[in-house]
mmCIF file of N, CA and C in Angstrom:
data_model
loop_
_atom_site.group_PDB
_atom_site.id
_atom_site.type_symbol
_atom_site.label_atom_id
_atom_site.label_comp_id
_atom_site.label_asym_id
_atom_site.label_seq_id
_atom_site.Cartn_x
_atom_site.Cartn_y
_atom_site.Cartn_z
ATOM 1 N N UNK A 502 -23.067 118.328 90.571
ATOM 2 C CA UNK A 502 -24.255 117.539 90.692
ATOM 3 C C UNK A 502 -24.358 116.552 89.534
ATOM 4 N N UNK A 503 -24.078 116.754 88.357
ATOM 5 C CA UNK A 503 -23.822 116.031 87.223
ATOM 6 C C UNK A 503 -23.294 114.628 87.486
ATOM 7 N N UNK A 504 -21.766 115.204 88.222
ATOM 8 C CA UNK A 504 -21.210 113.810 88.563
ATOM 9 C C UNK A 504 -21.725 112.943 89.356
ATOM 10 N N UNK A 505 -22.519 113.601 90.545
ATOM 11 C CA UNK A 505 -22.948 112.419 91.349
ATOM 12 C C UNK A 505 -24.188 111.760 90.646
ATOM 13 N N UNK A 506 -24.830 112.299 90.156
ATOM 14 C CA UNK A 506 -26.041 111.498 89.048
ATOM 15 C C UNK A 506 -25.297 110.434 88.209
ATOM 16 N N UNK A 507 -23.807 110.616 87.234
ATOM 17 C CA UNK A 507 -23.550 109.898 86.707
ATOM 18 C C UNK A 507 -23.007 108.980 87.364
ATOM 19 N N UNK A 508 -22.129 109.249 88.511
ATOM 20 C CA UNK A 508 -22.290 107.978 89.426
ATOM 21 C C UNK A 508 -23.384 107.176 90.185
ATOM 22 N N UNK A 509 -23.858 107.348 90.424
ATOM 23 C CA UNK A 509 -24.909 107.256 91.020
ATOM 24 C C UNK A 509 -25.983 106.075 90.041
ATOM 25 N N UNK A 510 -25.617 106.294 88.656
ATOM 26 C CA UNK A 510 -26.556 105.728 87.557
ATOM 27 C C UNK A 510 -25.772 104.946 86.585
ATOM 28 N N UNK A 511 -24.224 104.681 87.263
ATOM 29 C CA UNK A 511 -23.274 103.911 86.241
ATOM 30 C C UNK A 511 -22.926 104.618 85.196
ATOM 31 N N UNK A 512 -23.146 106.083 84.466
ATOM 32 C CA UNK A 512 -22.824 106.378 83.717
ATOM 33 C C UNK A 512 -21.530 106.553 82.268
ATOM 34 N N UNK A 513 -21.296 105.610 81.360
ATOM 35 C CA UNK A 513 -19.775 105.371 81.470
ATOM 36 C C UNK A 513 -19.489 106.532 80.238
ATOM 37 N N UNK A 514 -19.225 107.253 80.668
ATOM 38 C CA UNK A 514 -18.727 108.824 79.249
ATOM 39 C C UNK A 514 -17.887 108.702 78.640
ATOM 40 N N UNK A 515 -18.211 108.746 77.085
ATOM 41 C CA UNK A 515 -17.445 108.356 75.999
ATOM 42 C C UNK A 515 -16.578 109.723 75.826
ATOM 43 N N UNK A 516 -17.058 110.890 76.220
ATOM 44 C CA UNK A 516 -16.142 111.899 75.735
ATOM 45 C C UNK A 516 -16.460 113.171 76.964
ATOM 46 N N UNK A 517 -15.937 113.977 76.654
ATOM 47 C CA UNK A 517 -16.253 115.112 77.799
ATOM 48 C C UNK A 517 -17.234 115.564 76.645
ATOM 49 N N UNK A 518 -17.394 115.612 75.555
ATOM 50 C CA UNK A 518 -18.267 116.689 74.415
ATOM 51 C C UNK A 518 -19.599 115.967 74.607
ATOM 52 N N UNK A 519 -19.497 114.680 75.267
ATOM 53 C CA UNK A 519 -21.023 114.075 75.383
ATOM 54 C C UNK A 519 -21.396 113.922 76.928
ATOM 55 N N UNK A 520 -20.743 114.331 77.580
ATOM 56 C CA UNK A 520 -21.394 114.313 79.069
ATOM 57 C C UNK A 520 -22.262 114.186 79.931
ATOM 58 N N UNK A 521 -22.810 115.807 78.897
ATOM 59 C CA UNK A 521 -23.802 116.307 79.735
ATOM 60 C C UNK A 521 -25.281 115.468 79.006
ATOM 61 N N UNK A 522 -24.835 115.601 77.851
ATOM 62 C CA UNK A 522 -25.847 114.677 76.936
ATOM 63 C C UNK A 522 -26.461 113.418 77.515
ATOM 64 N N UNK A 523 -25.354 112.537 77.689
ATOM 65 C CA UNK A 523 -25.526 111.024 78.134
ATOM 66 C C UNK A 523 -26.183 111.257 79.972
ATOM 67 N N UNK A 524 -25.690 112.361 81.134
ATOM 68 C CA UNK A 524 -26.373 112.290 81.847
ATOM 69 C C UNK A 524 -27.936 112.887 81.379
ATOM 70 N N UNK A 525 -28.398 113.368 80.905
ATOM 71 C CA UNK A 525 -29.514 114.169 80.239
ATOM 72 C C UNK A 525 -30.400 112.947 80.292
ATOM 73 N N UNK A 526 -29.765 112.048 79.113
ATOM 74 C CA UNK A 526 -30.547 111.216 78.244
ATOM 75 C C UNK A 526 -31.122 109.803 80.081
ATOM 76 N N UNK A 527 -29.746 109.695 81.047
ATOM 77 C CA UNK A 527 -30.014 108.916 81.756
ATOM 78 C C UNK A 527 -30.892 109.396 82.373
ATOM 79 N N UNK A 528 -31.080 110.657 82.959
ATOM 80 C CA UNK A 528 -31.888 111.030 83.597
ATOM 81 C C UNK A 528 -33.478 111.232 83.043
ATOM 82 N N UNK A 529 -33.454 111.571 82.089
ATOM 83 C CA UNK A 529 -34.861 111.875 81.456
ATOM 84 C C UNK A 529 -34.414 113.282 80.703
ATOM 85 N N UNK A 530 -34.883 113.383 79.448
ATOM 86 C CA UNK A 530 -34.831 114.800 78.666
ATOM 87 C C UNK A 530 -35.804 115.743 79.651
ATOM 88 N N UNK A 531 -37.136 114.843 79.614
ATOM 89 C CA UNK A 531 -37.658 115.650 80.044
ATOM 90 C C UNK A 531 -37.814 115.782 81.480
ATOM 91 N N UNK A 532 -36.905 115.101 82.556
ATOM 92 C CA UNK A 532 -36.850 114.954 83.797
ATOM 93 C C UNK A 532 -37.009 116.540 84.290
ATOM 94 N N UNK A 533 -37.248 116.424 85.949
ATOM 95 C CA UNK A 533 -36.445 118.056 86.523
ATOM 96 C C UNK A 533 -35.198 117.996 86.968
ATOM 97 N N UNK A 534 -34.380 117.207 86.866
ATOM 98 C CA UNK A 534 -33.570 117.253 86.783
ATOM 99 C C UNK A 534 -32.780 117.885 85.771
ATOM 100 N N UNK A 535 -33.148 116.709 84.602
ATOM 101 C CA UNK A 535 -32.405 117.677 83.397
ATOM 102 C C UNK A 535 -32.629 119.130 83.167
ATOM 103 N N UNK A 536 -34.068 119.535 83.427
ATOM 104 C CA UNK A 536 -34.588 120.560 83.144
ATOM 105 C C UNK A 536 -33.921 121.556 83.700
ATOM 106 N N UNK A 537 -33.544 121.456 85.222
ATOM 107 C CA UNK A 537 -32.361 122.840 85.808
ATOM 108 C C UNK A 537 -31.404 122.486 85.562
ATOM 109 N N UNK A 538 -30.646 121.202 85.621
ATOM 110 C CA UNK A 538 -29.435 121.603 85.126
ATOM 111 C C UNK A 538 -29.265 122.263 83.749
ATOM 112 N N UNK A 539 -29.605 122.061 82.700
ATOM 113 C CA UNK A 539 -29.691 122.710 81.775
ATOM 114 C C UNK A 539 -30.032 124.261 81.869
ATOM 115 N N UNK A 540 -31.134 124.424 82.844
ATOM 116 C CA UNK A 540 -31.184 126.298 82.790
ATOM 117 C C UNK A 540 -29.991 126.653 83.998
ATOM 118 N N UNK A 541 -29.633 126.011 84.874
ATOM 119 C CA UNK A 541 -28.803 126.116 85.591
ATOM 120 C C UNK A 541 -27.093 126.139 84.724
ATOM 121 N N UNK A 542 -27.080 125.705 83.797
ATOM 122 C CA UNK A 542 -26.201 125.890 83.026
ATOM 123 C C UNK A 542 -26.018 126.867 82.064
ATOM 124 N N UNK A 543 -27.113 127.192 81.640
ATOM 125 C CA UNK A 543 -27.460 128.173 80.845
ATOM 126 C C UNK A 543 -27.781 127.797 79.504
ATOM 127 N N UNK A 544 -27.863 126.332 79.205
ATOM 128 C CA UNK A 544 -27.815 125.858 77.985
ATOM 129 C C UNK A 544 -28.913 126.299 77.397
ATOM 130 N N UNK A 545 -30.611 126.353 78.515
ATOM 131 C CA UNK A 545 -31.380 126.185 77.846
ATOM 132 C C UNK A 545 -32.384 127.518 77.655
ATOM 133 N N UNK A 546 -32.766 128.183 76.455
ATOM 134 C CA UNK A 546 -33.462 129.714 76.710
ATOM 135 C C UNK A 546 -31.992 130.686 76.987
ATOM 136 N N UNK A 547 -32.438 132.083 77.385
ATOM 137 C CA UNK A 547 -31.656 133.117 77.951
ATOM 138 C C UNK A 547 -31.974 133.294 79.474
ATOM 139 N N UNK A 548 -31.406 133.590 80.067
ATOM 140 C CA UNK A 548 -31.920 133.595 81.453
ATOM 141 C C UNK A 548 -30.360 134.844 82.318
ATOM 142 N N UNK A 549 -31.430 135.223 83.328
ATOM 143 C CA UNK A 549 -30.592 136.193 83.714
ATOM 144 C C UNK A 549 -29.798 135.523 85.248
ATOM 145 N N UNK A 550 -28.746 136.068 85.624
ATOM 146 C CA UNK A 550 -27.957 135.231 86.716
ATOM 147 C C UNK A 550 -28.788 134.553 87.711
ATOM 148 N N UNK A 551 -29.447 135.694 88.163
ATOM 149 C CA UNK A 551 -31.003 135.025 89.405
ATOM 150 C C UNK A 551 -31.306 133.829 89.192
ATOM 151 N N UNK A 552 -31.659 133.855 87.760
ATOM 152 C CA UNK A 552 -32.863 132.784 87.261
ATOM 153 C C UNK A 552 -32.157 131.193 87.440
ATOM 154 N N UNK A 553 -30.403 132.405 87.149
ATOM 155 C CA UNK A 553 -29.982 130.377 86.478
ATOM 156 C C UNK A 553 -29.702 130.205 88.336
ATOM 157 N N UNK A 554 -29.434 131.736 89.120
ATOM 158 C CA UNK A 554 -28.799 130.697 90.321
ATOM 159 C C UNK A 554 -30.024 129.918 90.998
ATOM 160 N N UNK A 555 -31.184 130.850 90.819
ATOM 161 C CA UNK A 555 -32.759 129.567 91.220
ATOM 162 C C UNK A 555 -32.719 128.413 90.786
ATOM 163 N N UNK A 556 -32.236 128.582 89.653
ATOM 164 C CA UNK A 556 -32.475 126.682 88.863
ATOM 165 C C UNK A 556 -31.229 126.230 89.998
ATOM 166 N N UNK A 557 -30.282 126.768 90.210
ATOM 167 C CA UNK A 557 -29.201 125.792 90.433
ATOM 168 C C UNK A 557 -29.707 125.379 92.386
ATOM 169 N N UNK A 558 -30.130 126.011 92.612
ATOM 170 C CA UNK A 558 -30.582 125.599 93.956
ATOM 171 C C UNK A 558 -31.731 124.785 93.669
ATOM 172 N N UNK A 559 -32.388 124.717 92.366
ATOM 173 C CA UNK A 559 -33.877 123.837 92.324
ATOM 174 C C UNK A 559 -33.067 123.075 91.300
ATOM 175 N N UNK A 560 -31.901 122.639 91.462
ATOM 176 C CA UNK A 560 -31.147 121.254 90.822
ATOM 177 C C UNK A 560 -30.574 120.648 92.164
ATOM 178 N N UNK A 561 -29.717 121.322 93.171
ATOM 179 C CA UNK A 561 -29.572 121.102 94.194
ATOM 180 C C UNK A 561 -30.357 119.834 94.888
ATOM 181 N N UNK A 562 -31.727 120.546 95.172
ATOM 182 C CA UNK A 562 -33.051 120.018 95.759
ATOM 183 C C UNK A 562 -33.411 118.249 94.932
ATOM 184 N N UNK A 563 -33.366 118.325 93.671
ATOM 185 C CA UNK A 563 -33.885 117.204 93.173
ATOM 186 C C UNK A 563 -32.544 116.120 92.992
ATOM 187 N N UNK A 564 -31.483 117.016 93.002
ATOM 188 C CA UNK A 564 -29.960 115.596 93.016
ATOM 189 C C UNK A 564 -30.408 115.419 94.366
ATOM 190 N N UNK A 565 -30.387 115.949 95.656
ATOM 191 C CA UNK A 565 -30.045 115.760 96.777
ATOM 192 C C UNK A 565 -31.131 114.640 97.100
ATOM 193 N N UNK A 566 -32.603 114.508 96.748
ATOM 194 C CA UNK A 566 -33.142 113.987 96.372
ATOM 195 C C UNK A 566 -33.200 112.531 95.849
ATOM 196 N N UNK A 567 -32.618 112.429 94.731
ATOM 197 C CA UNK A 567 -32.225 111.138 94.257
ATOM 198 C C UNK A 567 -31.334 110.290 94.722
ATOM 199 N N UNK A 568 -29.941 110.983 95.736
ATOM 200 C CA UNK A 568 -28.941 110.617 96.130
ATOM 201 C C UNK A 568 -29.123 110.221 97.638
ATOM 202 N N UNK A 569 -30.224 110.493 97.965
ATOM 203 C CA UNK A 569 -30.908 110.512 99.821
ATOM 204 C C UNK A 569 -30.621 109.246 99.960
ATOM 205 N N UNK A 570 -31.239 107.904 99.061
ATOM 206 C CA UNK A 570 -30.514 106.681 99.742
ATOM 207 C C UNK A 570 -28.999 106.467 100.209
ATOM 208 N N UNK A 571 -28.120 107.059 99.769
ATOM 209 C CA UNK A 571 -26.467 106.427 99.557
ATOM 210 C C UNK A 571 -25.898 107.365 101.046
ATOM 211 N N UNK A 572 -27.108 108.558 101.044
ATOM 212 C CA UNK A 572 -26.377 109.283 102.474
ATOM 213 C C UNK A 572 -26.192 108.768 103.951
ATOM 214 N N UNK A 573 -24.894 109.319 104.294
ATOM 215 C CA UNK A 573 -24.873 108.186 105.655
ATOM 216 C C UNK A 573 -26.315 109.467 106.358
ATOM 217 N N UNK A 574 -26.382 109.198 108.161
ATOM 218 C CA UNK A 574 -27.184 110.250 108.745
ATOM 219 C C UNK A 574 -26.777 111.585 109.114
ATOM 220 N N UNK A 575 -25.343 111.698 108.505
ATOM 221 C CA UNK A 575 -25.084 112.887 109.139
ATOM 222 C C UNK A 575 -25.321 114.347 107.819
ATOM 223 N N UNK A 576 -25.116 113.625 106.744
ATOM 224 C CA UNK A 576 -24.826 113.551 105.761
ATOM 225 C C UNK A 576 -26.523 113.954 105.436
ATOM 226 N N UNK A 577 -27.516 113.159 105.520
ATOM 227 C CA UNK A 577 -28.743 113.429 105.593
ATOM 228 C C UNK A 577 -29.221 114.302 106.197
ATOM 229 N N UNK A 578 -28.582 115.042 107.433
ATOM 230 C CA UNK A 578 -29.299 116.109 108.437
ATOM 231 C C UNK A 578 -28.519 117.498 107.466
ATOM 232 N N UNK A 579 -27.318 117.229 107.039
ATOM 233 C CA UNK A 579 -27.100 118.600 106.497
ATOM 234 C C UNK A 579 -27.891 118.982 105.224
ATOM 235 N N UNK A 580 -27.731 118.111 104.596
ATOM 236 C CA UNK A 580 -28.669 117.977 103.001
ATOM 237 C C UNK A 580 -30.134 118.316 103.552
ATOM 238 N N UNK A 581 -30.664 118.028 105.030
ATOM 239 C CA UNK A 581 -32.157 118.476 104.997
ATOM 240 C C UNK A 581 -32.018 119.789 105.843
ATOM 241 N N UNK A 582 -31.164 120.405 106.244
ATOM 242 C CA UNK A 582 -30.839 121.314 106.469
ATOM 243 C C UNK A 582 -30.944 122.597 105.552
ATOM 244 N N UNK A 583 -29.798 122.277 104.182
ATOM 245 C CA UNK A 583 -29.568 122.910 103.140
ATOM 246 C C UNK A 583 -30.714 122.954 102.540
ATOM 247 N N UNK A 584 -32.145 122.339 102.494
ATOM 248 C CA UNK A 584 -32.878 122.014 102.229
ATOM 249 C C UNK A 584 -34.298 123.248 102.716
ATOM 250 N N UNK A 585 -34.152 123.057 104.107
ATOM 251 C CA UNK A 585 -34.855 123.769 104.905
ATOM 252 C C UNK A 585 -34.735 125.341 104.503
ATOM 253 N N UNK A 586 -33.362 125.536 104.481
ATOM 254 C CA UNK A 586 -32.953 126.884 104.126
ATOM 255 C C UNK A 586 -33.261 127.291 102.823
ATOM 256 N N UNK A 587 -32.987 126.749 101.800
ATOM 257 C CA UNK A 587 -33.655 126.765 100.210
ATOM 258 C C UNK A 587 -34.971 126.946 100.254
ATOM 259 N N UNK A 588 -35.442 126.070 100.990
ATOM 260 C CA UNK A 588 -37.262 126.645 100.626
ATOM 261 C C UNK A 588 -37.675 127.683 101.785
ATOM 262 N N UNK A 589 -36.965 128.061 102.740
ATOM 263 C CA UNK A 589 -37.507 129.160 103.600
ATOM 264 C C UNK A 589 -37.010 130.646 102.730
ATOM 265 N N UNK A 590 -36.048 130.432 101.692
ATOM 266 C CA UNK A 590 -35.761 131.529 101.247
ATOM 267 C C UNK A 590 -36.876 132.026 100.165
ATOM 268 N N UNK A 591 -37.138 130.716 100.006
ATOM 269 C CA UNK A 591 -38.042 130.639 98.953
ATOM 270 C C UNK A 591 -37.921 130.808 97.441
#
């Protein structure tokens, strides 16, 4: 998900050690985006597997989100699909 944000936003990465940083900073520190990927990564707090795999499905939700313009329609029905299923699980 990283990558498609940094594509998505021109991102040009000076190093792999600044990556995640420079998408961070494009996105917002304090975005929700950044915010799960980071617990979804585990960078941020302690968190137990559950927690980070929740963030990573509630990172899922907000890339899929940002990226909704560039999707063709088929492409759009699965993403609101994957979508449907994420929040019915709840």
């Amino acid at each position: 998900m990283m990558v498609a944000m940094a594509v998505w936003h021109g991102v040009l990465v000076h190093s792999g050690n600044t990556y995640a940083a420079q998408v961070w900073e494009t996105m917002g520190h304090d975005s929700d985006w950044s915010h799960w990927h980071r617990l979804a990564a585990g960078v941020e707090g302690t968190s137990t597997l559950q927690e980070r795999s929740q963030a990573a499905l509630s990172l899922y939700l907000v890339t899929a989100q940002n990226i909704e313009p560039l999707l063709s329609e088929e492409a759009l029905e699965v993403m609101r699909e994957v979508r449907r299923q994420i929040q019915a699980a709840g």
